[in-house]
Tab-separated table of C-alpha atoms in Angstrom:
chain	number	residue	atom	x	y	z
A	510	UNK	CA	7.081	-15.852	6.577
A	511	UNK	CA	5.013	-12.703	6.851
A	512	UNK	CA	1.518	-12.410	5.442
A	513	UNK	CA	-1.856	-10.818	6.006
A	514	UNK	CA	-5.253	-12.382	5.410
A	515	UNK	CA	-8.329	-10.247	5.418
A	516	UNK	CA	-11.997	-10.768	4.967
A	517	UNK	CA	-13.235	-11.186	1.431
A	518	UNK	CA	-15.506	-8.515	0.124
A	519	UNK	CA	-17.395	-6.770	-1.103
A	520	UNK	CA	-19.262	-5.612	1.982
A	521	UNK	CA	-22.452	-3.581	1.642
A	522	UNK	CA	-23.983	-1.909	4.687
A	523	UNK	CA	-26.711	0.576	5.384
A	524	UNK	CA	-25.759	3.916	6.889
A	525	UNK	CA	-25.313	3.746	10.700
A	526	UNK	CA	-24.721	-0.003	10.654
A	527	UNK	CA	-21.882	-1.602	12.603
A	528	UNK	CA	-18.800	-2.547	10.607
A	529	UNK	CA	-16.274	-5.301	11.210
A	530	UNK	CA	-13.585	-6.225	8.715
A	531	UNK	CA	-11.516	-9.170	9.862
A	532	UNK	CA	-7.752	-9.296	9.519
A	533	UNK	CA	-5.328	-11.955	10.715
A	534	UNK	CA	-1.624	-12.068	10.241
A	535	UNK	CA	1.364	-14.366	10.239
A	536	UNK	CA	4.683	-12.883	11.195
A	537	UNK	CA	8.082	-13.712	12.551
A	538	UNK	CA	8.932	-11.369	15.366
A	539	UNK	CA	6.785	-8.462	16.494
A	540	UNK	CA	5.330	-6.542	13.589
A	541	UNK	CA	3.475	-3.251	13.590
A	542	UNK	CA	-0.036	-3.437	12.185
A	543	UNK	CA	-1.889	-0.943	10.036
A	544	UNK	CA	-5.158	-0.267	8.314
A	545	UNK	CA	-5.037	1.733	5.105
A	546	UNK	CA	-8.007	3.125	3.188
A	547	UNK	CA	-8.221	3.719	-0.545
A	548	UNK	CA	-10.974	6.014	-1.758
A	549	UNK	CA	-12.008	5.746	-5.409
A	550	UNK	CA	-9.314	7.060	-7.733
A	551	UNK	CA	-6.873	7.795	-4.919
A	552	UNK	CA	-3.823	6.214	-3.312
A	553	UNK	CA	-3.650	4.452	0.015
A	554	UNK	CA	-4.015	6.566	3.134
A	555	UNK	CA	-3.044	5.472	6.599
A	556	UNK	CA	-6.191	5.063	8.684
A	557	UNK	CA	-4.775	3.756	11.950
A	558	UNK	CA	-1.954	1.721	13.380
A	559	UNK	CA	-0.811	-0.257	16.421
A	560	UNK	CA	2.786	-1.035	17.185
A	561	UNK	CA	2.573	-3.606	19.966
A	562	UNK	CA	0.272	-6.189	21.469
A	563	UNK	CA	-2.920	-4.850	23.109
A	564	UNK	CA	-2.464	-1.422	21.530
A	565	UNK	CA	-5.642	0.038	20.093
A	566	UNK	CA	-5.394	2.233	17.019
A	567	UNK	CA	-8.244	4.638	16.356
A	568	UNK	CA	-9.112	7.353	13.866
A	569	UNK	CA	-12.308	8.851	12.423
A	570	UNK	CA	-14.456	6.505	14.513
A	571	UNK	CA	-12.598	3.397	13.343
A	572	UNK	CA	-10.795	1.175	15.837
A	573	UNK	CA	-8.607	-1.906	15.752
A	574	UNK	CA	-6.872	-3.740	18.578
A	575	UNK	CA	-3.610	-5.645	18.153
A	576	UNK	CA	-4.352	-9.132	19.500
A	577	UNK	CA	-1.232	-11.238	19.702
A	578	UNK	CA	-3.006	-14.274	21.103
A	579	UNK	CA	-5.300	-14.516	18.084
A	580	UNK	CA	-2.879	-12.816	15.634
A	581	UNK	CA	-5.676	-10.475	14.630
A	582	UNK	CA	-6.255	-6.790	13.979
A	583	UNK	CA	-9.942	-6.489	13.110
A	584	UNK	CA	-11.264	-3.123	11.981
A	585	UNK	CA	-14.491	-1.873	13.565
A	586	UNK	CA	-16.719	1.155	13.377
A	587	UNK	CA	-19.893	1.599	15.347
A	588	UNK	CA	-21.862	3.614	12.787
A	589	UNK	CA	-20.737	3.812	9.186
A	590	UNK	CA	-21.449	6.713	6.850
A	591	UNK	CA	-21.782	6.878	3.077
A	592	UNK	CA	-18.437	8.673	2.996
A	593	UNK	CA	-16.759	5.558	4.451
A	594	UNK	CA	-17.273	3.746	1.150
A	595	UNK	CA	-13.770	2.703	0.094
A	596	UNK	CA	-11.389	-0.238	-0.034
A	597	UNK	CA	-9.714	-1.101	3.265
A	598	UNK	CA	-6.327	-2.796	3.456
A	599	UNK	CA	-4.817	-4.466	6.473
A	600	UNK	CA	-1.013	-4.432	6.522
A	601	UNK	CA	1.906	-5.398	8.677
A	602	UNK	CA	5.358	-3.941	8.879
A	603	UNK	CA	8.270	-6.244	9.559
A	604	UNK	CA	11.553	-4.394	9.505
A	605	UNK	CA	11.269	-1.958	6.635
A	606	UNK	CA	8.976	-4.090	4.516
A	607	UNK	CA	5.204	-3.857	4.415
A	608	UNK	CA	2.851	-6.729	3.603
A	609	UNK	CA	-0.705	-6.032	2.515
A	610	UNK	CA	-3.905	-7.982	2.508
A	611	UNK	CA	-6.056	-8.227	-0.595
A	612	UNK	CA	-8.318	-5.364	0.426
A	613	UNK	CA	-11.999	-5.333	1.377
A	614	UNK	CA	-14.370	-3.138	-0.573
A	615	UNK	CA	-17.008	-1.417	1.558
A	616	UNK	CA	-20.094	0.258	0.135
A	617	UNK	CA	-22.388	2.151	2.483
A	618	UNK	CA	-25.853	2.895	1.172
A	619	UNK	CA	-28.076	5.680	2.516
B	102	UNK	CA	0.673	18.009	5.349
B	103	UNK	CA	3.597	16.572	3.381
B	104	UNK	CA	2.680	14.265	0.551
B	105	UNK	CA	4.190	11.901	-1.959
B	106	UNK	CA	3.526	12.919	-5.552
B	107	UNK	CA	3.607	10.782	-8.692
B	108	UNK	CA	3.610	11.532	-12.394
B	109	UNK	CA	2.005	10.820	-14.733
B	110	UNK	CA	-1.360	9.854	-13.305
B	111	UNK	CA	-2.036	7.646	-16.317
B	112	UNK	CA	0.378	6.242	-18.874
B	113	UNK	CA	-0.592	4.258	-21.935
B	114	UNK	CA	2.166	2.460	-23.773
B	115	UNK	CA	2.616	-0.245	-26.366
B	116	UNK	CA	4.010	-3.644	-25.499
B	117	UNK	CA	7.790	-3.674	-25.713
B	118	UNK	CA	8.199	0.038	-25.019
B	119	UNK	CA	10.108	1.464	-22.074
B	120	UNK	CA	8.288	3.494	-19.454
B	121	UNK	CA	9.541	5.609	-16.584
B	122	UNK	CA	7.260	6.309	-13.662
B	123	UNK	CA	8.210	9.235	-11.469
B	124	UNK	CA	7.771	9.893	-7.790
B	125	UNK	CA	8.740	12.689	-5.444
B	126	UNK	CA	8.926	11.244	-1.917
B	127	UNK	CA	8.572	13.284	1.243
B	128	UNK	CA	11.773	15.257	1.574
B	129	UNK	CA	13.137	14.029	4.915
B	130	UNK	CA	12.234	10.383	4.386
B	131	UNK	CA	14.983	7.841	3.875
B	132	UNK	CA	13.216	4.709	2.646
B	133	UNK	CA	11.394	4.598	-0.659
B	134	UNK	CA	9.228	1.898	-2.135
B	135	UNK	CA	7.408	0.873	-5.248
B	136	UNK	CA	4.287	-1.266	-5.143
B	137	UNK	CA	1.897	-2.376	-7.804
B	138	UNK	CA	-1.771	-3.265	-7.726
B	139	UNK	CA	-3.211	-5.193	-10.610
B	140	UNK	CA	-6.892	-4.331	-10.993
B	141	UNK	CA	-8.936	-6.054	-8.298
B	142	UNK	CA	-5.934	-7.687	-6.680
B	143	UNK	CA	-3.741	-7.058	-3.674
B	144	UNK	CA	-1.078	-4.418	-3.320
B	145	UNK	CA	2.230	-6.147	-4.098
B	146	UNK	CA	5.645	-5.049	-2.944
B	147	UNK	CA	8.162	-4.517	-5.742
B	148	UNK	CA	11.248	-2.910	-4.277
B	149	UNK	CA	12.604	-0.814	-1.445
B	150	UNK	CA	15.427	1.682	-1.739
B	151	UNK	CA	17.674	3.130	0.931
B	152	UNK	CA	20.866	5.106	0.828
B	153	UNK	CA	20.871	5.156	-2.954
B	154	UNK	CA	20.638	1.437	-3.413
B	155	UNK	CA	18.070	-1.329	-3.474
B	156	UNK	CA	17.606	-2.799	-0.018
B	157	UNK	CA	14.991	-5.435	-0.838
B	158	UNK	CA	13.154	-6.610	-3.904
B	159	UNK	CA	10.432	-9.107	-4.631
B	160	UNK	CA	10.326	-11.876	-7.214
B	161	UNK	CA	8.240	-9.574	-9.412
B	162	UNK	CA	11.128	-7.125	-9.665
B	163	UNK	CA	13.054	-8.878	-12.409
B	164	UNK	CA	15.655	-7.588	-14.849
B	165	UNK	CA	13.010	-5.600	-16.715
B	166	UNK	CA	12.664	-3.275	-13.736
B	167	UNK	CA	15.076	-0.732	-12.349
B	168	UNK	CA	14.910	2.116	-9.869
B	169	UNK	CA	16.908	5.251	-9.589
B	170	UNK	CA	17.161	8.426	-7.553
B	171	UNK	CA	18.629	10.609	-10.267
B	172	UNK	CA	18.704	13.981	-8.564
B	173	UNK	CA	18.142	13.627	-4.832
B	174	UNK	CA	14.431	14.361	-4.990
B	175	UNK	CA	12.884	12.199	-7.723
B	176	UNK	CA	12.592	8.440	-7.396
B	177	UNK	CA	11.901	6.604	-10.626
B	178	UNK	CA	10.758	3.155	-11.664
B	179	UNK	CA	11.752	2.085	-15.165
B	180	UNK	CA	10.254	-0.853	-16.996
B	181	UNK	CA	12.541	-1.648	-19.911
B	182	UNK	CA	10.264	-3.594	-22.204
B	183	UNK	CA	6.663	-3.556	-21.061
B	184	UNK	CA	4.416	-6.594	-21.223
B	185	UNK	CA	0.635	-6.738	-21.176
B	186	UNK	CA	0.751	-8.124	-17.634
B	187	UNK	CA	2.570	-5.000	-16.423
B	188	UNK	CA	-0.737	-3.140	-16.672
B	189	UNK	CA	-1.479	-2.058	-13.107
B	190	UNK	CA	-1.515	0.841	-10.682
B	191	UNK	CA	1.983	1.604	-9.475
B	192	UNK	CA	2.300	3.251	-6.106
B	193	UNK	CA	5.339	4.966	-4.725
B	194	UNK	CA	5.720	5.264	-0.969
B	195	UNK	CA	8.207	6.757	1.437
B	196	UNK	CA	8.756	6.052	5.084
B	197	UNK	CA	9.951	8.126	7.965
B	198	UNK	CA	8.266	6.008	10.596
B	199	UNK	CA	4.927	5.692	8.894
B	200	UNK	CA	4.526	4.874	5.258
B	201	UNK	CA	2.979	7.502	3.015
B	202	UNK	CA	1.698	6.563	-0.408
B	203	UNK	CA	1.456	8.578	-3.558
B	204	UNK	CA	-1.781	8.674	-5.568
B	205	UNK	CA	-0.459	6.126	-8.053
B	206	UNK	CA	0.217	5.922	-11.773
B	207	UNK	CA	-2.132	3.803	-13.824
B	208	UNK	CA	-0.063	2.011	-16.462
B	209	UNK	CA	-1.924	0.524	-19.387
B	210	UNK	CA	0.058	-1.651	-21.798
B	211	UNK	CA	-1.649	-2.334	-25.105
């Protein structure tokens, strides 16, 4: 079946620290992979995506590379800001269905 | 930028009552979805809708739930007889390639 496992939170970092949030997936076929972000009180917003192996998605300083060999799509950012504080969800799309991880809460302190 | 809208933002209802959650998807999208997120837990798929009928549904989407596209723009989720465990954030989404989420409706069942 299809599923996504992501790193347990919460994660607390100081401003300008390096961020990694791990995500691994199980899928039949060749899914597309996504990271969504949920700011407090808001819905999910697409952060970045990758549609095939070795693709790198990037947006707002965040990056993730689709690694088929390790079935992973880890989210990274070189220097986090306070405004990055949010919950991050890894997701995969198989056909027209999306599967989400449990979410990782990130708090960035000044 | 086009967006998915949802009303109401917060609904409080008594156990056993019917509720209707409303969504306006992005106008040229063809696939519509409902998800729910119980506080602190993962985003769970409920149902997808295409061409005026349900295309997939999860085990959560039992006979108490129904969806409808009554007028070609709105997309509704009805819960016939709410239970305490239906308390959650309900997100509508539509897809035209990428999936766009609405801001959610917080349903509180007392």
